[in-house]
Amino acid sequence: LNTLADDVNRNIVVLVNDFYQGHADAMVKLSEILNRELKGIVLLDAQVMAEHSNAPDPNGTFEQIVVDFSDDAAIRAALKQFEDKLLAVTATADKNQPYLQRLLPFVPYLLGPTESSLTWSTHKAIQRRFMERYDPTLVPKYQMIQAPNEVEKALRRLAFPMIVKPTGLAASLLVTKVENENELRQAVSRSFAVLDDVYARDKGRGKPAMIVEEFMVGDMYTIDVYVNDVGRVWTLPLIRAHTAHTVGREGFYEYQADTHLELTEEQKAAGANAAIAAVHAMCLRSTMAHIEMYLTPTGWKIIELGPRQGGQRQDIYLASYGIDVCLNEWLLKIGLEPQVDAEQSSFSSTVYLYPDQEGVIRSIEGVEKARKNPSIYNLHVHGNPGDMALLSSNGGKWVVRGLLTNPDKDQLYRDLEAVRSAISIKTDPVSEVSS
Amino acid sequence: MKDVVVFVNAIRPATFDALERHAAQTGEVFTPVVLVDEKIQVSIEERNGQLGHLQSVPRISANFDSPSSVQQALAPFMDRIFAVTSQYENSIHELRKLVPYLPYLHMPSESSLKWATEKSHMRELIGAYNSDLVPAYLEVQDASARIIRAIEQSMSYPVVVKPSGLEGSLLVSLANNAGELKAAITHTLDGAQQAYNKWIKRQAPVILVEEFMDGDMYSIDTYVSATGECRHTPLVHVVTGRKVGFDDFFGYMRSTPTDLPQAEIEAANFAAEQACHALGLRSVTAHVELMRTTQGWKIIELGPRIGGFRHEIYSHGFELNHIVNDILNRGGREPIIPEEPIAHVAFLNVYAREEGILRSVDGLHKVKKLPSHRASKQDYEIGELVTFAKNNGDPIVEALLVHADKSQLEQDIAATEELLRFGVEAPQYTR
C-alpha cells in the first residue's frame, strides 16, 4: 500500500475547479491527524474560470491557481513549483472528472484512479457494458443511441416501459420514462434537440448521446464507497432515495433521500456487495464512488455510478452517523483507511425543490421561515428572480436544496413536510415574460 | 502467490537465463507469460526475434482493443500477477492499453507512456520542467521554404532531423545549411512511414528538427518506483557512428564502466531523474540517453523500457541482473544494484562503410577467438541489402566483448575493428 502520510514535506491538498467547504473543513481535521499544517489549492482551468462555471472559495482559504488544462506544458510548468509538496488531489463533481483525468498523469506519485477508468465511469453506456460483462445480473437491458433515427435499435431489443437518459450527464438531467413507442420517439427527439447545449453547459462527458434501458421496478437506494489502491472497498450505509417520478412529479431527480431504511441485514449486505462489484467492474481505484441502485424482485441492480462522492452525502452522513465523507476521502487519497464504522445517531432527509411549472422565476418565498425549522441542517438557494427555471427532465437544476436531521424520525418527516409547504417557487411562463 | 510476470507482446531471449539466475540466488521463482495483441502477433514475433523461443513460454493472445478479450485473457492468472513489463519499445503501445485493466498493480500512467514514446511530447514536457535539459526544437510537417525559415529563426546550424517515434538513431540526419536541411527533412519524411511499419509503430510519423548538441553521449537505465524514487544503473558511454567516421548517428560502441568523476555521474543521474519526473513516469525502467556538453547534461531521448543490450552489458560489467531488476521495480520492490564493476564491457554494432548488397563477411571467426569475446551475431545473410541506420538499416555484426583487464579489452576492440571486413556491392537497379 502506498502512503504519503509519513512524508512530512507533503502538505498541499488540491481540489480541481470547484471549491467545496466540506473538503476544506476536512483538511483542518487531517492536519490534526497528521500533526502538520496543510495548505489547500484549487487548481482551476482557465476556460472554466472564463466561463465562471466553477464553485469559488468564498473565504479564500484555498489558494487559487489558474492553469490552461488543454496545454500539457502549462500544467507541467505550473505543478513543478510544488510537486514535492503535493499530498492529495480530488475533484467533486462529474463535470470535473475530465479535468482530474488530465491532471493525474502530471501527479503520478499521488494516489488516484487510472485515466481510462474515469472515462468509463462517467459514461453511462460504457458503464453498462463493463458491468454487464462483470456480472450480467447487475444491470438492466439497454441500448445506446447516437441520433434520433437510432430509436429502432431500442425498439428491437427492449420492452416497455423504458427510461431514456443521456450517456454523459449526471443529476438525472434529461431523464424520462416512456410507456410506448410514441413517447419514446418524442423523448428522444426532445432530448437530442437540447443535448448539445446541456452537454456544453454541464461539461458532459464523451460525445453527446442517449441511452435507453428497460425500466426497473423496485426501490431506489444510493451508497457511497471508498476503493483504495489495491482494490479494497469500504461501503457507507445505504440511503433510500425517492425520485420525483415515484412521488408523482415530473422528472427523475432526487426528490428526497432518507437515512431511515426498512431493509434486512441480508438485503443491506447484498446491496453493499453489488456496489463493490460495480466498483471492481469499472476498474476503479483510489477514489470514492457514488452508486445509485434499485432493489428489484430479482435482486440489486446498478442504475449508475459516479467516481466521486454523492451530492449532499457529506452532510447527510455527518449528520446521521458522524462520518466525515470528505475527511475519509483525504485519508483514502493518502493511503490510509477511511473511518466508516459508526452508529446512527439521527435520522436525516434531503429535500430538493423545483418549481411546479417551468418558466422565469418570479419569486422564491418562505426560505427564511423554513430555515428556522428545528430539523434544518442546511438550506441552499440556487437561482434568483429573473432566472430561467427548467424541469430536471428538460435539463433544469434544483432551485432550493437542503438537509434536515432529527433523532426523532416522525418529527423529521413532519418538519420535512413543513419545509416543503413553507417554500414557494413561483414562475411566469416564458411567453408572458417575453410579451 | 504472486509469481506471474506478464511480458507484453514479446520476451527478450536473455530473460530465461535472468530468471533462472535470480531463482538460484534467491529461491524466488517467477513464471513468465507473454500476452500479445493478436493484431500484430505475427509481425512482432518476427521483428522482435521471438521465433527461436516460441515454445519456451506460454503465449496468450488477445485483441487489445476489446475490453472483454483482454479481461478474458488475463482472468486465468489475474490473482497471480506480480508485474507487467514491456521489454521492447514497439510494445509500449500495447502496455498502455493494458494499464486500466490492471488497476491494483503498480503500473505507469497511460499518458506517461504516450509522452515517453514520442520525442515531441518528451521535448515539450522536459522543456517545461527544465529548459536547460533539452535543445531548441521544432516539429515539422514538410520541407517548405516557410518551415526552413521558421527553423532558422529558432535555432542555428548544425541541426539534427529525426523522426519523433523511432529509437536507435533510425533516419536521423545532420544538416549544416538550408540545402542539407531541406534534403534531410525530405529524406526522413519519405522513409518514416516505411520505418514505422518495419519497427511496428502504430502512431503517425512526426518529424523533429533540433539544434545539434556537441558532446559525448552516455546512457543510464533508471528504475523509477511507484512513488518516484529513481535508482540508476551505472553510466554507459556510447560512441556514435559519427565519432568513428560514419555520416550516421547509430550507437557504434557502448562501454562501461566509464571513467567519469563522481560529481559528473551524479549530475547525469540528476538529469535522468528530472527527465523521468518531467514525463510523470512511475513503476517503469527508463532508458535515458544523454549528451555531456560544455553547458552540462542534456537529454537526447528517453524510452520507458530497459535499454538494448543493457542486460548483457550490466550482467558482465557489474553482475547486475537488469531484466529481473526491471521486474522487481515494476512489482513494487527495490532493485538490486551492485556498485563495484567486475569487468570492462564493450558492445559493438558494426556497419559496412558502404550501402549495398552484402557479398562477404570476413574475420568474424577470428573475432570469436579474441580473449574478450563473449558473444557475437551476424544480422544479415549474404545477398541481403545492407543500409546505414539513417536509412533504416541494422548493423551487420553485433559483438559483446568483456575483460577484467581494460587494456586487453581495448586491444580486442581494435582487433575486432581490424579483423571484420564486409564485401558490399553497389545494388544494380533495372528499369
JSON list of C-alpha atoms in Angstrom, two decimals, chain A residues 236-418:
[
{"chain": "A", "resi": 236, "resn": "LEU", "atom": "CA", "xyz": [-21.03, 3.65, 3.78]},
{"chain": "A", "resi": 237, "resn": "PRO", "atom": "CA", "xyz": [-24.61, 2.93, 4.92]},
{"chain": "A", "resi": 238, "resn": "LEU", "atom": "CA", "xyz": [-27.25, 2.71, 2.21]},
{"chain": "A", "resi": 239, "resn": "ILE", "atom": "CA", "xyz": [-29.57, 5.66, 1.72]},
{"chain": "A", "resi": 240, "resn": "ARG", "atom": "CA", "xyz": [-33.14, 5.36, 0.47]},
{"chain": "A", "resi": 241, "resn": "ALA", "atom": "CA", "xyz": [-33.72, 7.68, -2.48]},
{"chain": "A", "resi": 242, "resn": "HIS", "atom": "CA", "xyz": [-37.05, 8.80, -3.88]},
{"chain": "A", "resi": 243, "resn": "THR", "atom": "CA", "xyz": [-37.15, 10.25, -7.36]},
{"chain": "A", "resi": 244, "resn": "ALA", "atom": "CA", "xyz": [-39.66, 12.90, -8.31]},
{"chain": "A", "resi": 245, "resn": "HIS", "atom": "CA", "xyz": [-41.28, 10.28, -10.51]},
{"chain": "A", "resi": 246, "resn": "THR", "atom": "CA", "xyz": [-42.04, 7.98, -7.58]},
{"chain": "A", "resi": 247, "resn": "VAL", "atom": "CA", "xyz": [-43.94, 10.75, -5.79]},
{"chain": "A", "resi": 248, "resn": "GLY", "atom": "CA", "xyz": [-45.94, 11.61, -8.88]},
{"chain": "A", "resi": 249, "resn": "ARG", "atom": "CA", "xyz": [-43.91, 14.59, -10.04]},
{"chain": "A", "resi": 250, "resn": "GLU", "atom": "CA", "xyz": [-42.18, 15.29, -13.32]},
{"chain": "A", "resi": 251, "resn": "GLY", "atom": "CA", "xyz": [-38.57, 14.10, -13.72]},
{"chain": "A", "resi": 252, "resn": "PHE", "atom": "CA", "xyz": [-36.17, 11.65, -12.10]},
{"chain": "A", "resi": 253, "resn": "TYR", "atom": "CA", "xyz": [-34.18, 13.99, -9.90]},
{"chain": "A", "resi": 254, "resn": "GLU", "atom": "CA", "xyz": [-33.60, 13.01, -6.28]},
{"chain": "A", "resi": 255, "resn": "TYR", "atom": "CA", "xyz": [-36.76, 14.39, -4.68]},
{"chain": "A", "resi": 256, "resn": "GLN", "atom": "CA", "xyz": [-35.81, 13.14, -1.24]},
{"chain": "A", "resi": 257, "resn": "ALA", "atom": "CA", "xyz": [-33.17, 10.85, 0.27]},
{"chain": "A", "resi": 258, "resn": "ASP", "atom": "CA", "xyz": [-33.58, 9.26, 3.72]},
{"chain": "A", "resi": 259, "resn": "THR", "atom": "CA", "xyz": [-31.22, 7.55, 6.08]},
{"chain": "A", "resi": 260, "resn": "HIS", "atom": "CA", "xyz": [-34.13, 5.59, 7.51]},
{"chain": "A", "resi": 261, "resn": "LEU", "atom": "CA", "xyz": [-34.19, 2.12, 5.93]},
{"chain": "A", "resi": 262, "resn": "GLU", "atom": "CA", "xyz": [-36.59, -0.75, 6.07]},
{"chain": "A", "resi": 263, "resn": "LEU", "atom": "CA", "xyz": [-34.17, -3.40, 4.85]},
{"chain": "A", "resi": 264, "resn": "THR", "atom": "CA", "xyz": [-32.98, -6.64, 6.39]},
{"chain": "A", "resi": 265, "resn": "GLU", "atom": "CA", "xyz": [-29.28, -7.05, 7.21]},
{"chain": "A", "resi": 266, "resn": "GLU", "atom": "CA", "xyz": [-29.07, -9.57, 4.36]},
{"chain": "A", "resi": 267, "resn": "GLN", "atom": "CA", "xyz": [-30.51, -7.07, 1.90]},
{"chain": "A", "resi": 268, "resn": "LYS", "atom": "CA", "xyz": [-28.08, -4.40, 3.10]},
{"chain": "A", "resi": 269, "resn": "ALA", "atom": "CA", "xyz": [-25.14, -6.79, 2.73]},
{"chain": "A", "resi": 270, "resn": "ALA", "atom": "CA", "xyz": [-26.28, -7.79, -0.76]},
{"chain": "A", "resi": 271, "resn": "GLY", "atom": "CA", "xyz": [-26.59, -4.11, -1.70]},
{"chain": "A", "resi": 272, "resn": "ALA", "atom": "CA", "xyz": [-23.08, -3.40, -0.48]},
{"chain": "A", "resi": 273, "resn": "ASN", "atom": "CA", "xyz": [-21.78, -6.39, -2.43]},
{"chain": "A", "resi": 274, "resn": "ALA", "atom": "CA", "xyz": [-23.46, -5.17, -5.61]},
{"chain": "A", "resi": 275, "resn": "ALA", "atom": "CA", "xyz": [-21.79, -1.79, -5.13]},
{"chain": "A", "resi": 276, "resn": "ILE", "atom": "CA", "xyz": [-18.39, -3.43, -4.61]},
{"chain": "A", "resi": 277, "resn": "ALA", "atom": "CA", "xyz": [-18.90, -5.47, -7.77]},
{"chain": "A", "resi": 278, "resn": "ALA", "atom": "CA", "xyz": [-19.75, -2.28, -9.69]},
{"chain": "A", "resi": 279, "resn": "VAL", "atom": "CA", "xyz": [-16.57, -0.58, -8.48]},
{"chain": "A", "resi": 280, "resn": "HIS", "atom": "CA", "xyz": [-14.42, -3.54, -9.48]},
{"chain": "A", "resi": 281, "resn": "ALA", "atom": "CA", "xyz": [-16.21, -3.86, -12.80]},
{"chain": "A", "resi": 282, "resn": "MET", "atom": "CA", "xyz": [-15.20, -0.27, -13.60]},
{"chain": "A", "resi": 283, "resn": "CYS", "atom": "CA", "xyz": [-11.57, -0.98, -12.57]},
{"chain": "A", "resi": 284, "resn": "LEU", "atom": "CA", "xyz": [-11.69, 1.94, -10.13]},
{"chain": "A", "resi": 285, "resn": "ARG", "atom": "CA", "xyz": [-9.03, 2.54, -7.50]},
{"chain": "A", "resi": 286, "resn": "SER", "atom": "CA", "xyz": [-8.09, 5.29, -5.05]},
{"chain": "A", "resi": 287, "resn": "THR", "atom": "CA", "xyz": [-11.38, 7.06, -5.41]},
{"chain": "A", "resi": 288, "resn": "MET", "atom": "CA", "xyz": [-14.82, 7.46, -3.97]},
{"chain": "A", "resi": 289, "resn": "ALA", "atom": "CA", "xyz": [-17.81, 6.25, -5.92]},
{"chain": "A", "resi": 290, "resn": "HIS", "atom": "CA", "xyz": [-21.42, 7.28, -5.61]},
{"chain": "A", "resi": 291, "resn": "ILE", "atom": "CA", "xyz": [-23.64, 4.43, -6.74]},
{"chain": "A", "resi": 292, "resn": "GLU", "atom": "CA", "xyz": [-27.35, 4.50, -7.45]},
{"chain": "A", "resi": 293, "resn": "MET", "atom": "CA", "xyz": [-29.13, 1.16, -7.24]},
{"chain": "A", "resi": 294, "resn": "TYR", "atom": "CA", "xyz": [-32.53, -0.46, -7.37]},
{"chain": "A", "resi": 295, "resn": "LEU", "atom": "CA", "xyz": [-33.66, -3.25, -5.14]},
{"chain": "A", "resi": 296, "resn": "THR", "atom": "CA", "xyz": [-35.85, -5.24, -7.51]},
{"chain": "A", "resi": 297, "resn": "PRO", "atom": "CA", "xyz": [-37.67, -8.54, -7.01]},
{"chain": "A", "resi": 298, "resn": "THR", "atom": "CA", "xyz": [-34.71, -10.19, -8.78]},
{"chain": "A", "resi": 299, "resn": "GLY", "atom": "CA", "xyz": [-32.06, -8.55, -6.60]},
{"chain": "A", "resi": 300, "resn": "TRP", "atom": "CA", "xyz": [-29.93, -5.43, -6.63]},
{"chain": "A", "resi": 301, "resn": "LYS", "atom": "CA", "xyz": [-29.35, -3.64, -9.95]},
{"chain": "A", "resi": 302, "resn": "ILE", "atom": "CA", "xyz": [-26.98, -0.77, -10.62]},
{"chain": "A", "resi": 303, "resn": "ILE", "atom": "CA", "xyz": [-28.58, 2.33, -12.09]},
{"chain": "A", "resi": 304, "resn": "GLU", "atom": "CA", "xyz": [-25.31, 4.22, -12.43]},
{"chain": "A", "resi": 305, "resn": "LEU", "atom": "CA", "xyz": [-22.07, 5.11, -10.75]},
{"chain": "A", "resi": 306, "resn": "GLY", "atom": "CA", "xyz": [-20.01, 8.28, -10.49]},
{"chain": "A", "resi": 307, "resn": "PRO", "atom": "CA", "xyz": [-16.31, 8.32, -9.47]},
{"chain": "A", "resi": 308, "resn": "ARG", "atom": "CA", "xyz": [-16.92, 10.94, -6.73]},
{"chain": "A", "resi": 309, "resn": "GLN", "atom": "CA", "xyz": [-18.98, 11.47, -3.61]},
{"chain": "A", "resi": 310, "resn": "GLY", "atom": "CA", "xyz": [-22.71, 11.90, -3.96]},
{"chain": "A", "resi": 311, "resn": "GLY", "atom": "CA", "xyz": [-24.45, 15.25, -3.67]},
{"chain": "A", "resi": 312, "resn": "GLN", "atom": "CA", "xyz": [-25.15, 16.26, -0.05]},
{"chain": "A", "resi": 313, "resn": "ARG", "atom": "CA", "xyz": [-23.59, 12.98, 1.16]},
{"chain": "A", "resi": 314, "resn": "GLN", "atom": "CA", "xyz": [-21.00, 14.87, 3.22]},
{"chain": "A", "resi": 315, "resn": "ASP", "atom": "CA", "xyz": [-23.81, 16.48, 5.22]},
{"chain": "A", "resi": 316, "resn": "ILE", "atom": "CA", "xyz": [-26.18, 13.52, 5.39]},
{"chain": "A", "resi": 317, "resn": "TYR", "atom": "CA", "xyz": [-23.54, 11.04, 6.65]},
{"chain": "A", "resi": 318, "resn": "LEU", "atom": "CA", "xyz": [-22.08, 13.58, 9.07]},
{"chain": "A", "resi": 319, "resn": "ALA", "atom": "CA", "xyz": [-25.49, 14.50, 10.48]},
{"chain": "A", "resi": 320, "resn": "SER", "atom": "CA", "xyz": [-26.74, 10.94, 10.90]},
{"chain": "A", "resi": 321, "resn": "TYR", "atom": "CA", "xyz": [-23.63, 8.86, 11.53]},
{"chain": "A", "resi": 322, "resn": "GLY", "atom": "CA", "xyz": [-20.85, 11.31, 12.38]},
{"chain": "A", "resi": 323, "resn": "ILE", "atom": "CA", "xyz": [-19.00, 10.02, 9.30]},
{"chain": "A", "resi": 324, "resn": "ASP", "atom": "CA", "xyz": [-16.94, 12.74, 7.62]},
{"chain": "A", "resi": 325, "resn": "VAL", "atom": "CA", "xyz": [-17.08, 11.74, 3.96]},
{"chain": "A", "resi": 326, "resn": "CYS", "atom": "CA", "xyz": [-14.54, 14.36, 2.88]},
{"chain": "A", "resi": 327, "resn": "LEU", "atom": "CA", "xyz": [-12.06, 13.52, 5.62]},
{"chain": "A", "resi": 328, "resn": "ASN", "atom": "CA", "xyz": [-12.33, 9.88, 4.61]},
{"chain": "A", "resi": 329, "resn": "GLU", "atom": "CA", "xyz": [-11.68, 10.88, 1.04]},
{"chain": "A", "resi": 330, "resn": "TRP", "atom": "CA", "xyz": [-8.47, 12.68, 2.02]},
{"chain": "A", "resi": 331, "resn": "LEU", "atom": "CA", "xyz": [-7.44, 9.67, 4.13]},
{"chain": "A", "resi": 332, "resn": "LEU", "atom": "CA", "xyz": [-8.04, 7.35, 1.19]},
{"chain": "A", "resi": 333, "resn": "LYS", "atom": "CA", "xyz": [-6.06, 9.62, -1.12]},
{"chain": "A", "resi": 334, "resn": "ILE", "atom": "CA", "xyz": [-3.02, 9.45, 1.12]},
{"chain": "A", "resi": 335, "resn": "GLY", "atom": "CA", "xyz": [-3.18, 5.69, 1.52]},
{"chain": "A", "resi": 336, "resn": "LEU", "atom": "CA", "xyz": [-4.87, 5.50, 4.93]},
{"chain": "A", "resi": 337, "resn": "GLU", "atom": "CA", "xyz": [-8.06, 3.69, 5.84]},
{"chain": "A", "resi": 338, "resn": "PRO", "atom": "CA", "xyz": [-11.31, 5.66, 5.85]},
{"chain": "A", "resi": 339, "resn": "GLN", "atom": "CA", "xyz": [-13.22, 5.67, 9.13]},
{"chain": "A", "resi": 340, "resn": "VAL", "atom": "CA", "xyz": [-16.60, 4.20, 8.25]},
{"chain": "A", "resi": 341, "resn": "ASP", "atom": "CA", "xyz": [-17.73, 2.41, 11.41]},
{"chain": "A", "resi": 342, "resn": "ALA", "atom": "CA", "xyz": [-20.34, 4.48, 13.17]},
{"chain": "A", "resi": 343, "resn": "GLU", "atom": "CA", "xyz": [-23.72, 4.15, 14.86]},
{"chain": "A", "resi": 344, "resn": "GLN", "atom": "CA", "xyz": [-26.67, 6.08, 13.53]},
{"chain": "A", "resi": 345, "resn": "SER", "atom": "CA", "xyz": [-27.40, 8.94, 15.93]},
{"chain": "A", "resi": 346, "resn": "SER", "atom": "CA", "xyz": [-30.02, 10.81, 13.95]},
{"chain": "A", "resi": 347, "resn": "PHE", "atom": "CA", "xyz": [-32.38, 10.43, 11.00]},
{"chain": "A", "resi": 348, "resn": "SER", "atom": "CA", "xyz": [-31.78, 12.69, 8.03]},
{"chain": "A", "resi": 349, "resn": "SER", "atom": "CA", "xyz": [-33.52, 13.54, 4.79]},
{"chain": "A", "resi": 350, "resn": "THR", "atom": "CA", "xyz": [-32.55, 15.66, 1.83]},
{"chain": "A", "resi": 351, "resn": "VAL", "atom": "CA", "xyz": [-35.01, 17.93, 0.12]},
{"chain": "A", "resi": 352, "resn": "TYR", "atom": "CA", "xyz": [-34.79, 19.21, -3.46]},
{"chain": "A", "resi": 353, "resn": "LEU", "atom": "CA", "xyz": [-37.28, 21.75, -4.74]},
{"chain": "A", "resi": 354, "resn": "TYR", "atom": "CA", "xyz": [-38.07, 22.62, -8.34]},
{"chain": "A", "resi": 355, "resn": "PRO", "atom": "CA", "xyz": [-40.89, 24.91, -9.50]},
{"chain": "A", "resi": 356, "resn": "ASP", "atom": "CA", "xyz": [-44.17, 23.22, -10.36]},
{"chain": "A", "resi": 357, "resn": "GLN", "atom": "CA", "xyz": [-44.12, 24.94, -13.72]},
{"chain": "A", "resi": 358, "resn": "GLU", "atom": "CA", "xyz": [-41.15, 25.78, -15.89]},
{"chain": "A", "resi": 359, "resn": "GLY", "atom": "CA", "xyz": [-40.53, 29.45, -16.53]},
{"chain": "A", "resi": 360, "resn": "VAL", "atom": "CA", "xyz": [-38.83, 32.57, -15.34]},
{"chain": "A", "resi": 361, "resn": "ILE", "atom": "CA", "xyz": [-38.57, 32.72, -11.56]},
{"chain": "A", "resi": 362, "resn": "ARG", "atom": "CA", "xyz": [-40.85, 35.44, -10.23]},
{"chain": "A", "resi": 363, "resn": "SER", "atom": "CA", "xyz": [-40.23, 34.80, -6.53]},
{"chain": "A", "resi": 364, "resn": "ILE", "atom": "CA", "xyz": [-38.75, 32.33, -4.04]},
{"chain": "A", "resi": 365, "resn": "GLU", "atom": "CA", "xyz": [-40.66, 32.70, -0.80]},
{"chain": "A", "resi": 366, "resn": "GLY", "atom": "CA", "xyz": [-40.53, 31.10, 2.62]},
{"chain": "A", "resi": 367, "resn": "VAL", "atom": "CA", "xyz": [-36.86, 30.21, 2.69]},
{"chain": "A", "resi": 368, "resn": "GLU", "atom": "CA", "xyz": [-36.07, 32.19, 5.85]},
{"chain": "A", "resi": 369, "resn": "LYS", "atom": "CA", "xyz": [-39.08, 30.74, 7.61]},
{"chain": "A", "resi": 370, "resn": "ALA", "atom": "CA", "xyz": [-38.01, 27.23, 6.59]},
{"chain": "A", "resi": 371, "resn": "ARG", "atom": "CA", "xyz": [-34.50, 27.87, 7.88]},
{"chain": "A", "resi": 372, "resn": "LYS", "atom": "CA", "xyz": [-35.96, 28.34, 11.36]},
{"chain": "A", "resi": 373, "resn": "ASN", "atom": "CA", "xyz": [-37.36, 24.82, 11.35]},
{"chain": "A", "resi": 374, "resn": "PRO", "atom": "CA", "xyz": [-35.65, 22.89, 14.19]},
{"chain": "A", "resi": 375, "resn": "SER", "atom": "CA", "xyz": [-34.71, 19.97, 11.92]},
{"chain": "A", "resi": 376, "resn": "ILE", "atom": "CA", "xyz": [-32.96, 22.11, 9.33]},
{"chain": "A", "resi": 377, "resn": "TYR", "atom": "CA", "xyz": [-29.26, 21.27, 8.94]},
{"chain": "A", "resi": 378, "resn": "ASN", "atom": "CA", "xyz": [-28.77, 23.47, 5.88]},
{"chain": "A", "resi": 379, "resn": "LEU", "atom": "CA", "xyz": [-30.84, 25.05, 3.14]},
{"chain": "A", "resi": 380, "resn": "HIS", "atom": "CA", "xyz": [-29.36, 26.47, -0.08]},
{"chain": "A", "resi": 381, "resn": "VAL", "atom": "CA", "xyz": [-30.98, 28.53, -2.80]},
{"chain": "A", "resi": 382, "resn": "HIS", "atom": "CA", "xyz": [-29.72, 28.21, -6.36]},
{"chain": "A", "resi": 383, "resn": "GLY", "atom": "CA", "xyz": [-31.28, 30.86, -8.54]},
{"chain": "A", "resi": 384, "resn": "ASN", "atom": "CA", "xyz": [-32.80, 34.32, -8.29]},
{"chain": "A", "resi": 385, "resn": "PRO", "atom": "CA", "xyz": [-35.93, 36.03, -9.53]},
{"chain": "A", "resi": 386, "resn": "GLY", "atom": "CA", "xyz": [-35.50, 36.57, -13.26]},
{"chain": "A", "resi": 387, "resn": "ASP", "atom": "CA", "xyz": [-33.56, 33.33, -13.80]},
{"chain": "A", "resi": 388, "resn": "MET", "atom": "CA", "xyz": [-34.94, 30.63, -16.04]},
{"chain": "A", "resi": 389, "resn": "ALA", "atom": "CA", "xyz": [-36.05, 27.51, -14.14]},
{"chain": "A", "resi": 390, "resn": "LEU", "atom": "CA", "xyz": [-36.48, 24.31, -16.13]},
{"chain": "A", "resi": 391, "resn": "LEU", "atom": "CA", "xyz": [-37.70, 20.94, -15.02]},
{"chain": "A", "resi": 392, "resn": "SER", "atom": "CA", "xyz": [-34.99, 18.35, -14.46]},
{"chain": "A", "resi": 393, "resn": "SER", "atom": "CA", "xyz": [-36.29, 16.29, -17.37]},
{"chain": "A", "resi": 394, "resn": "ASN", "atom": "CA", "xyz": [-35.63, 19.28, -19.62]},
{"chain": "A", "resi": 395, "resn": "GLY", "atom": "CA", "xyz": [-32.11, 19.85, -18.30]},
{"chain": "A", "resi": 396, "resn": "GLY", "atom": "CA", "xyz": [-33.01, 22.13, -15.38]},
{"chain": "A", "resi": 397, "resn": "LYS", "atom": "CA", "xyz": [-31.36, 22.22, -11.95]},
{"chain": "A", "resi": 398, "resn": "TRP", "atom": "CA", "xyz": [-32.83, 22.44, -8.45]},
{"chain": "A", "resi": 399, "resn": "VAL", "atom": "CA", "xyz": [-33.77, 25.87, -7.09]},
{"chain": "A", "resi": 400, "resn": "VAL", "atom": "CA", "xyz": [-33.76, 25.05, -3.36]},
{"chain": "A", "resi": 401, "resn": "ARG", "atom": "CA", "xyz": [-31.88, 22.19, -1.72]},
{"chain": "A", "resi": 402, "resn": "GLY", "atom": "CA", "xyz": [-31.42, 21.28, 1.89]},
{"chain": "A", "resi": 403, "resn": "LEU", "atom": "CA", "xyz": [-30.89, 18.69, 4.58]},
{"chain": "A", "resi": 404, "resn": "LEU", "atom": "CA", "xyz": [-33.00, 18.08, 7.68]},
{"chain": "A", "resi": 405, "resn": "THR", "atom": "CA", "xyz": [-31.98, 15.91, 10.60]},
{"chain": "A", "resi": 406, "resn": "ASN", "atom": "CA", "xyz": [-33.65, 14.85, 13.81]},
{"chain": "A", "resi": 407, "resn": "PRO", "atom": "CA", "xyz": [-33.21, 11.97, 16.28]},
{"chain": "A", "resi": 408, "resn": "ASP", "atom": "CA", "xyz": [-36.98, 11.54, 16.15]},
{"chain": "A", "resi": 409, "resn": "LYS", "atom": "CA", "xyz": [-37.88, 10.03, 12.76]},
{"chain": "A", "resi": 410, "resn": "ASP", "atom": "CA", "xyz": [-41.53, 11.04, 12.91]},
{"chain": "A", "resi": 411, "resn": "GLN", "atom": "CA", "xyz": [-40.66, 14.61, 13.84]},
{"chain": "A", "resi": 412, "resn": "LEU", "atom": "CA", "xyz": [-38.19, 14.70, 10.95]},
{"chain": "A", "resi": 413, "resn": "TYR", "atom": "CA", "xyz": [-40.87, 13.76, 8.43]},
{"chain": "A", "resi": 414, "resn": "ARG", "atom": "CA", "xyz": [-43.32, 16.32, 9.92]},
{"chain": "A", "resi": 415, "resn": "ASP", "atom": "CA", "xyz": [-40.66, 19.01, 9.65]},
{"chain": "A", "resi": 416, "resn": "LEU", "atom": "CA", "xyz": [-39.84, 17.91, 6.14]},
{"chain": "A", "resi": 417, "resn": "GLU", "atom": "CA", "xyz": [-43.42, 18.45, 5.13]},
{"chain": "A", "resi": 418, "resn": "ALA", "atom": "CA", "xyz": [-43.46, 21.81, 6.88]}
]
